[in-house]
Amino acid sequence: MASAAKLAITDLLPLPKSSIKIPRLGFGIYLSPSSTCVASCLHALKNGYRHIDSAQYYRNETEMGEAVRQSGLKRSDVFLTTKILAAAGSVEKSYQKCLNSVNQIDPGEQGYVDLFLIHSPSSGTEKRKEMWGALERLLEEGRVKSIGVSNYGVGHIEEMKSYAKIWPPHVNQIELHPWCQQRTITSYCAKEKIIVEAYSPLVRNQKAHDPTLKTISKRRGATTAQVLVRYCLQKGWVPLPKSDTPHRIEENANVYGFELDEADMNELDGLDQGEEGAIVEAVRNEITK
């Protein structure tokens, strides 16, 4: 668990077997339409975020890259993530599909993406292997700086040992919040030093009226969303709060002026509902062929 007193928006975490470090707080842009995505990303960057998370499936990779170019920040100061959901039919075809994303995000021969993930393990062993081979090639060529997975359970990551040149994956991005803590996979990732990213950390505001959460929010003088982001940070996860509302983008990053004490954390830990608490999906820790 992270040392609560020392957290800062500038915090970076080292990726396993890599020189790359990832900002501890990210900005999610799932369902952020192209008409507002650039403005939302720019507002996030203005308010201290240095990590943005997109995907091919989100259809806003280009907008994410455009925001960085408009921001005036150096490309090297912002950590950009995308994901591949569906294999293209061969390592070469999947490689080209991923390279297209890199070129959309950061055009030019020197363009790169900081982190490229496989979005889901649901396509089966052979397609997981194909996509990982494509990401390894991009990593070798310097077009991505780190590679990882999303929604992978223990079995999926263990299976990778049979085909991966790069193991462990640098990151596993999964749904995480007090109601869905996924303790088996988070413990495994901690053991293997795999960085755990938390998507849907705000539970899409579905738990804003939870009595325990509201009590802690009032006690700490923070919004319920701020408590949830802070909870993830203190668990050692990398939360990816999402909003297209400017004041909420600001609030979700303004989580460094308070901390949750041991009693707060224990109360939030006690809300876990296992798989039933997931609003998107809980991982399957057995291998899905």
CSV table of N, CA and C in Angstrom, one decimal, residues 63-155:
chain,number,residue,atom,x,y,z
A,63,GLU,N,-7.6,12.5,-31.2
A,63,GLU,CA,-7.9,13.7,-30.3
A,63,GLU,C,-6.9,13.7,-29.1
A,64,MET,N,-6.6,12.6,-28.6
A,64,MET,CA,-5.7,12.5,-27.4
A,64,MET,C,-4.3,13.1,-27.8
A,65,GLY,N,-3.8,12.7,-29.0
A,65,GLY,CA,-2.5,13.2,-29.5
A,65,GLY,C,-2.6,14.7,-29.8
A,66,GLU,N,-3.7,15.1,-30.4
A,66,GLU,CA,-3.9,16.5,-30.8
A,66,GLU,C,-3.8,17.4,-29.5
A,67,ALA,N,-4.4,16.9,-28.5
A,67,ALA,CA,-4.4,17.7,-27.2
A,67,ALA,C,-3.0,17.9,-26.7
A,68,VAL,N,-2.2,16.9,-26.8
A,68,VAL,CA,-0.8,17.1,-26.3
A,68,VAL,C,-0.1,18.1,-27.2
A,69,ARG,N,-0.3,18.0,-28.5
A,69,ARG,CA,0.4,19.0,-29.4
A,69,ARG,C,-0.1,20.4,-29.1
A,70,GLN,N,-1.4,20.6,-28.8
A,70,GLN,CA,-1.9,21.9,-28.5
A,70,GLN,C,-1.5,22.4,-27.1
A,71,SER,N,-1.2,21.5,-26.3
A,71,SER,CA,-1.0,21.9,-24.8
A,71,SER,C,0.3,22.7,-24.6
A,72,GLY,N,1.3,22.6,-25.5
A,72,GLY,CA,2.5,23.3,-25.3
A,72,GLY,C,3.5,22.5,-24.5
A,73,LEU,N,3.1,21.4,-24.0
A,73,LEU,CA,4.0,20.5,-23.2
A,73,LEU,C,4.8,19.7,-24.1
A,74,LYS,N,6.0,19.3,-23.6
A,74,LYS,CA,6.9,18.4,-24.4
A,74,LYS,C,6.2,17.1,-24.5
A,75,ARG,N,6.3,16.4,-25.7
A,75,ARG,CA,5.7,15.1,-25.8
A,75,ARG,C,6.2,14.1,-24.7
A,76,SER,N,7.5,14.3,-24.3
A,76,SER,CA,8.1,13.4,-23.3
A,76,SER,C,7.6,13.6,-21.9
A,77,ASP,N,6.8,14.7,-21.7
A,77,ASP,CA,6.3,15.0,-20.4
A,77,ASP,C,4.9,14.4,-20.2
A,78,VAL,N,4.3,13.8,-21.3
A,78,VAL,CA,3.0,13.2,-21.1
A,78,VAL,C,3.0,11.8,-21.5
A,79,PHE,N,2.4,10.9,-20.7
A,79,PHE,CA,2.3,9.5,-20.9
A,79,PHE,C,1.0,9.1,-21.5
A,80,LEU,N,1.1,8.6,-22.8
A,80,LEU,CA,-0.1,8.2,-23.5
A,80,LEU,C,-0.2,6.7,-23.7
A,81,THR,N,-1.5,6.3,-23.5
A,81,THR,CA,-1.8,4.8,-23.6
A,81,THR,C,-2.9,4.6,-24.6
A,82,THR,N,-2.8,3.5,-25.3
A,82,THR,CA,-3.9,3.0,-26.1
A,82,THR,C,-3.9,1.5,-26.0
A,83,LYS,N,-4.9,0.9,-26.7
A,83,LYS,CA,-5.2,-0.5,-26.6
A,83,LYS,C,-5.7,-1.1,-27.9
A,84,ILE,N,-5.3,-2.4,-28.2
A,84,ILE,CA,-5.9,-3.1,-29.3
A,84,ILE,C,-6.9,-4.1,-28.7
A,85,LEU,N,-8.1,-4.2,-29.3
A,85,LEU,CA,-9.1,-5.1,-28.8
A,85,LEU,C,-9.2,-6.3,-29.6
A,86,ALA,N,-9.1,-6.2,-31.0
A,86,ALA,CA,-9.3,-7.4,-31.9
A,86,ALA,C,-8.1,-7.6,-32.7
A,87,ALA,N,-7.6,-8.9,-32.7
A,87,ALA,CA,-6.5,-9.3,-33.5
A,87,ALA,C,-6.9,-9.1,-35.0
A,88,ALA,N,-5.9,-8.9,-35.9
A,88,ALA,CA,-6.2,-8.6,-37.3
A,88,ALA,C,-6.0,-9.9,-38.2
A,89,GLY,N,-5.5,-11.0,-37.6
A,89,GLY,CA,-5.3,-12.2,-38.5
A,89,GLY,C,-4.0,-12.7,-38.6
A,90,SER,N,-2.9,-11.9,-38.2
A,90,SER,CA,-1.6,-12.4,-38.2
A,90,SER,C,-0.8,-11.4,-37.4
A,91,VAL,N,0.4,-11.8,-36.9
A,91,VAL,CA,1.2,-10.8,-36.1
A,91,VAL,C,1.5,-9.6,-37.0
A,92,GLU,N,1.8,-9.8,-38.3
A,92,GLU,CA,2.1,-8.6,-39.1
A,92,GLU,C,0.9,-7.7,-39.3
A,93,LYS,N,-0.3,-8.3,-39.5
A,93,LYS,CA,-1.5,-7.4,-39.6
A,93,LYS,C,-1.8,-6.7,-38.3
A,94,SER,N,-1.7,-7.4,-37.2
A,94,SER,CA,-1.9,-6.8,-35.9
A,94,SER,C,-0.9,-5.7,-35.6
A,95,TYR,N,0.3,-6.0,-36.0
A,95,TYR,CA,1.4,-5.0,-35.9
A,95,TYR,C,1.0,-3.7,-36.7
A,96,GLN,N,0.6,-3.9,-37.9
A,96,GLN,CA,0.2,-2.7,-38.7
A,96,GLN,C,-1.0,-2.0,-38.1
A,97,LYS,N,-1.9,-2.7,-37.6
A,97,LYS,CA,-3.1,-2.1,-36.9
A,97,LYS,C,-2.6,-1.2,-35.7
A,98,CYS,N,-1.7,-1.7,-35.0
A,98,CYS,CA,-1.2,-1.0,-33.8
A,98,CYS,C,-0.3,0.2,-34.2
A,99,LEU,N,0.5,0.0,-35.3
A,99,LEU,CA,1.3,1.1,-35.8
A,99,LEU,C,0.4,2.2,-36.3
A,100,ASN,N,-0.7,1.9,-36.9
A,100,ASN,CA,-1.6,2.9,-37.3
A,100,ASN,C,-2.1,3.8,-36.2
A,101,SER,N,-2.3,3.1,-35.0
A,101,SER,CA,-2.7,3.9,-33.8
A,101,SER,C,-1.6,4.8,-33.4
A,102,VAL,N,-0.3,4.3,-33.4
A,102,VAL,CA,0.8,5.1,-33.0
A,102,VAL,C,0.9,6.3,-33.9
A,103,ASN,N,0.7,6.1,-35.2
A,103,ASN,CA,0.8,7.2,-36.2
A,103,ASN,C,-0.3,8.2,-36.0
A,104,GLN,N,-1.5,7.8,-35.6
A,104,GLN,CA,-2.6,8.7,-35.4
A,104,GLN,C,-2.3,9.6,-34.1
A,105,ILE,N,-1.7,8.9,-33.1
A,105,ILE,CA,-1.5,9.6,-31.8
A,105,ILE,C,-0.3,10.6,-31.9
A,106,ASP,N,0.8,10.1,-32.5
A,106,ASP,CA,2.0,10.9,-32.5
A,106,ASP,C,2.7,10.7,-33.9
A,107,PRO,N,2.2,11.5,-34.9
A,107,PRO,CA,2.6,11.4,-36.3
A,107,PRO,C,4.1,11.6,-36.4
A,108,GLY,N,4.7,10.9,-37.4
A,108,GLY,CA,6.1,11.1,-37.7
A,108,GLY,C,6.9,9.9,-37.4
A,109,GLU,N,8.1,9.8,-38.0
A,109,GLU,CA,8.9,8.7,-37.9
A,109,GLU,C,9.4,8.4,-36.5
A,110,GLN,N,9.5,9.5,-35.7
A,110,GLN,CA,9.9,9.3,-34.3
A,110,GLN,C,8.7,9.2,-33.3
A,111,GLY,N,7.5,9.2,-33.8
A,111,GLY,CA,6.3,9.1,-33.0
A,111,GLY,C,6.3,7.8,-32.2
A,112,TYR,N,5.7,7.9,-31.0
A,112,TYR,CA,5.6,6.7,-30.2
A,112,TYR,C,4.4,6.8,-29.2
A,113,VAL,N,4.1,5.7,-28.7
A,113,VAL,CA,3.1,5.6,-27.6
A,113,VAL,C,3.8,5.1,-26.4
A,114,ASP,N,3.4,5.6,-25.2
A,114,ASP,CA,4.1,5.2,-24.0
A,114,ASP,C,3.7,3.8,-23.5
A,115,LEU,N,2.5,3.5,-23.7
A,115,LEU,CA,2.0,2.1,-23.2
A,115,LEU,C,0.9,1.7,-24.2
A,116,PHE,N,1.1,0.4,-24.7
A,116,PHE,CA,0.1,-0.2,-25.6
A,116,PHE,C,-0.4,-1.5,-24.9
A,117,LEU,N,-1.7,-1.6,-24.7
A,117,LEU,CA,-2.3,-2.8,-24.0
A,117,LEU,C,-3.1,-3.6,-24.9
A,118,ILE,N,-3.2,-4.9,-24.6
A,118,ILE,CA,-4.2,-5.8,-25.2
A,118,ILE,C,-5.5,-5.5,-24.4
A,119,HIS,N,-6.6,-5.1,-25.0
A,119,HIS,CA,-7.7,-4.6,-24.3
A,119,HIS,C,-8.5,-5.7,-23.5
A,120,SER,N,-8.4,-6.9,-24.0
A,120,SER,CA,-9.2,-8.0,-23.4
A,120,SER,C,-8.6,-9.4,-23.8
A,121,PRO,N,-8.7,-10.4,-22.9
A,121,PRO,CA,-8.3,-11.7,-23.2
A,121,PRO,C,-9.3,-12.6,-23.9
A,122,SER,N,-10.5,-12.0,-24.2
A,122,SER,CA,-11.6,-12.8,-24.6
A,122,SER,C,-11.5,-13.4,-26.0
A,123,SER,N,-10.5,-13.1,-26.8
A,123,SER,CA,-10.4,-13.6,-28.1
A,123,SER,C,-9.8,-15.0,-28.2
A,124,GLY,N,-9.2,-15.5,-27.1
A,124,GLY,CA,-8.7,-16.8,-27.1
A,124,GLY,C,-7.1,-16.8,-27.2
A,125,THR,N,-6.6,-18.0,-26.9
A,125,THR,CA,-5.1,-18.1,-26.8
A,125,THR,C,-4.4,-17.6,-28.0
A,126,GLU,N,-4.7,-18.1,-29.2
A,126,GLU,CA,-4.0,-17.8,-30.4
A,126,GLU,C,-4.0,-16.3,-30.7
A,127,LYS,N,-5.1,-15.7,-30.5
A,127,LYS,CA,-5.2,-14.2,-30.8
A,127,LYS,C,-4.5,-13.4,-29.8
A,128,ARG,N,-4.6,-13.9,-28.5
A,128,ARG,CA,-3.8,-13.2,-27.5
A,128,ARG,C,-2.3,-13.2,-27.8
A,129,LYS,N,-1.8,-14.4,-28.3
A,129,LYS,CA,-0.4,-14.6,-28.7
A,129,LYS,C,-0.1,-13.7,-29.9
A,130,GLU,N,-1.0,-13.6,-30.8
A,130,GLU,CA,-0.7,-12.8,-32.0
A,130,GLU,C,-0.6,-11.3,-31.6
A,131,MET,N,-1.5,-10.8,-30.8
A,131,MET,CA,-1.5,-9.4,-30.5
A,131,MET,C,-0.2,-9.1,-29.6
A,132,TRP,N,0.2,-10.0,-28.7
A,132,TRP,CA,1.4,-9.8,-27.9
A,132,TRP,C,2.6,-9.7,-28.8
A,133,GLY,N,2.7,-10.6,-29.8
A,133,GLY,CA,3.8,-10.6,-30.7
A,133,GLY,C,3.9,-9.3,-31.4
A,134,ALA,N,2.7,-8.7,-31.8
A,134,ALA,CA,2.7,-7.4,-32.5
A,134,ALA,C,3.2,-6.3,-31.6
A,135,LEU,N,2.8,-6.4,-30.3
A,135,LEU,CA,3.3,-5.3,-29.3
A,135,LEU,C,4.7,-5.5,-29.0
A,136,GLU,N,5.2,-6.7,-29.0
A,136,GLU,CA,6.7,-6.9,-28.7
A,136,GLU,C,7.5,-6.3,-29.9
A,137,ARG,N,7.0,-6.5,-31.1
A,137,ARG,CA,7.7,-5.9,-32.3
A,137,ARG,C,7.8,-4.4,-32.2
A,138,LEU,N,6.6,-3.8,-31.8
A,138,LEU,CA,6.6,-2.3,-31.7
A,138,LEU,C,7.6,-1.9,-30.6
A,139,LEU,N,7.6,-2.6,-29.5
A,139,LEU,CA,8.5,-2.3,-28.4
A,139,LEU,C,10.0,-2.4,-28.9
A,140,GLU,N,10.3,-3.4,-29.6
A,140,GLU,CA,11.7,-3.6,-30.1
A,140,GLU,C,12.1,-2.4,-31.0
A,141,GLU,N,11.1,-1.9,-31.8
A,141,GLU,CA,11.4,-0.9,-32.7
A,141,GLU,C,11.3,0.5,-32.1
A,142,GLY,N,10.9,0.6,-30.8
A,142,GLY,CA,10.9,1.9,-30.2
A,142,GLY,C,9.6,2.7,-30.4
A,143,ARG,N,8.6,2.1,-31.1
A,143,ARG,CA,7.4,2.8,-31.4
A,143,ARG,C,6.4,2.8,-30.2
A,144,VAL,N,6.7,1.9,-29.2
A,144,VAL,CA,6.0,1.9,-27.9
A,144,VAL,C,7.1,1.8,-26.9
A,145,LYS,N,6.9,2.3,-25.7
A,145,LYS,CA,7.9,2.3,-24.6
A,145,LYS,C,7.6,1.2,-23.6
A,146,SER,N,6.3,0.7,-23.6
A,146,SER,CA,6.0,-0.3,-22.6
A,146,SER,C,4.7,-1.0,-23.2
A,147,ILE,N,4.5,-2.3,-22.7
A,147,ILE,CA,3.4,-3.0,-23.2
A,147,ILE,C,2.7,-3.8,-22.1
A,148,GLY,N,1.4,-4.0,-22.2
A,148,GLY,CA,0.7,-4.6,-21.1
A,148,GLY,C,-0.6,-5.2,-21.6
A,149,VAL,N,-1.4,-5.5,-20.6
A,149,VAL,CA,-2.7,-6.2,-20.8
A,149,VAL,C,-3.8,-5.5,-20.0
A,150,SER,N,-5.0,-5.9,-20.3
A,150,SER,CA,-6.2,-5.3,-19.6
A,150,SER,C,-7.2,-6.5,-19.4
A,151,ASN,N,-7.8,-6.5,-18.3
A,151,ASN,CA,-8.8,-7.5,-18.0
A,151,ASN,C,-8.2,-8.9,-18.0
A,152,TYR,N,-6.9,-9.1,-17.8
A,152,TYR,CA,-6.3,-10.4,-17.7
A,152,TYR,C,-6.4,-10.9,-16.2
A,153,GLY,N,-6.7,-12.2,-16.1
A,153,GLY,CA,-6.6,-12.9,-14.8
A,153,GLY,C,-5.3,-13.6,-14.7
A,154,VAL,N,-5.1,-14.2,-13.5
A,154,VAL,CA,-3.8,-14.9,-13.3
A,154,VAL,C,-3.5,-15.9,-14.4
A,155,GLY,N,-4.5,-16.7,-14.8
A,155,GLY,CA,-4.2,-17.7,-15.8
A,155,GLY,C,-3.7,-17.2,-17.1
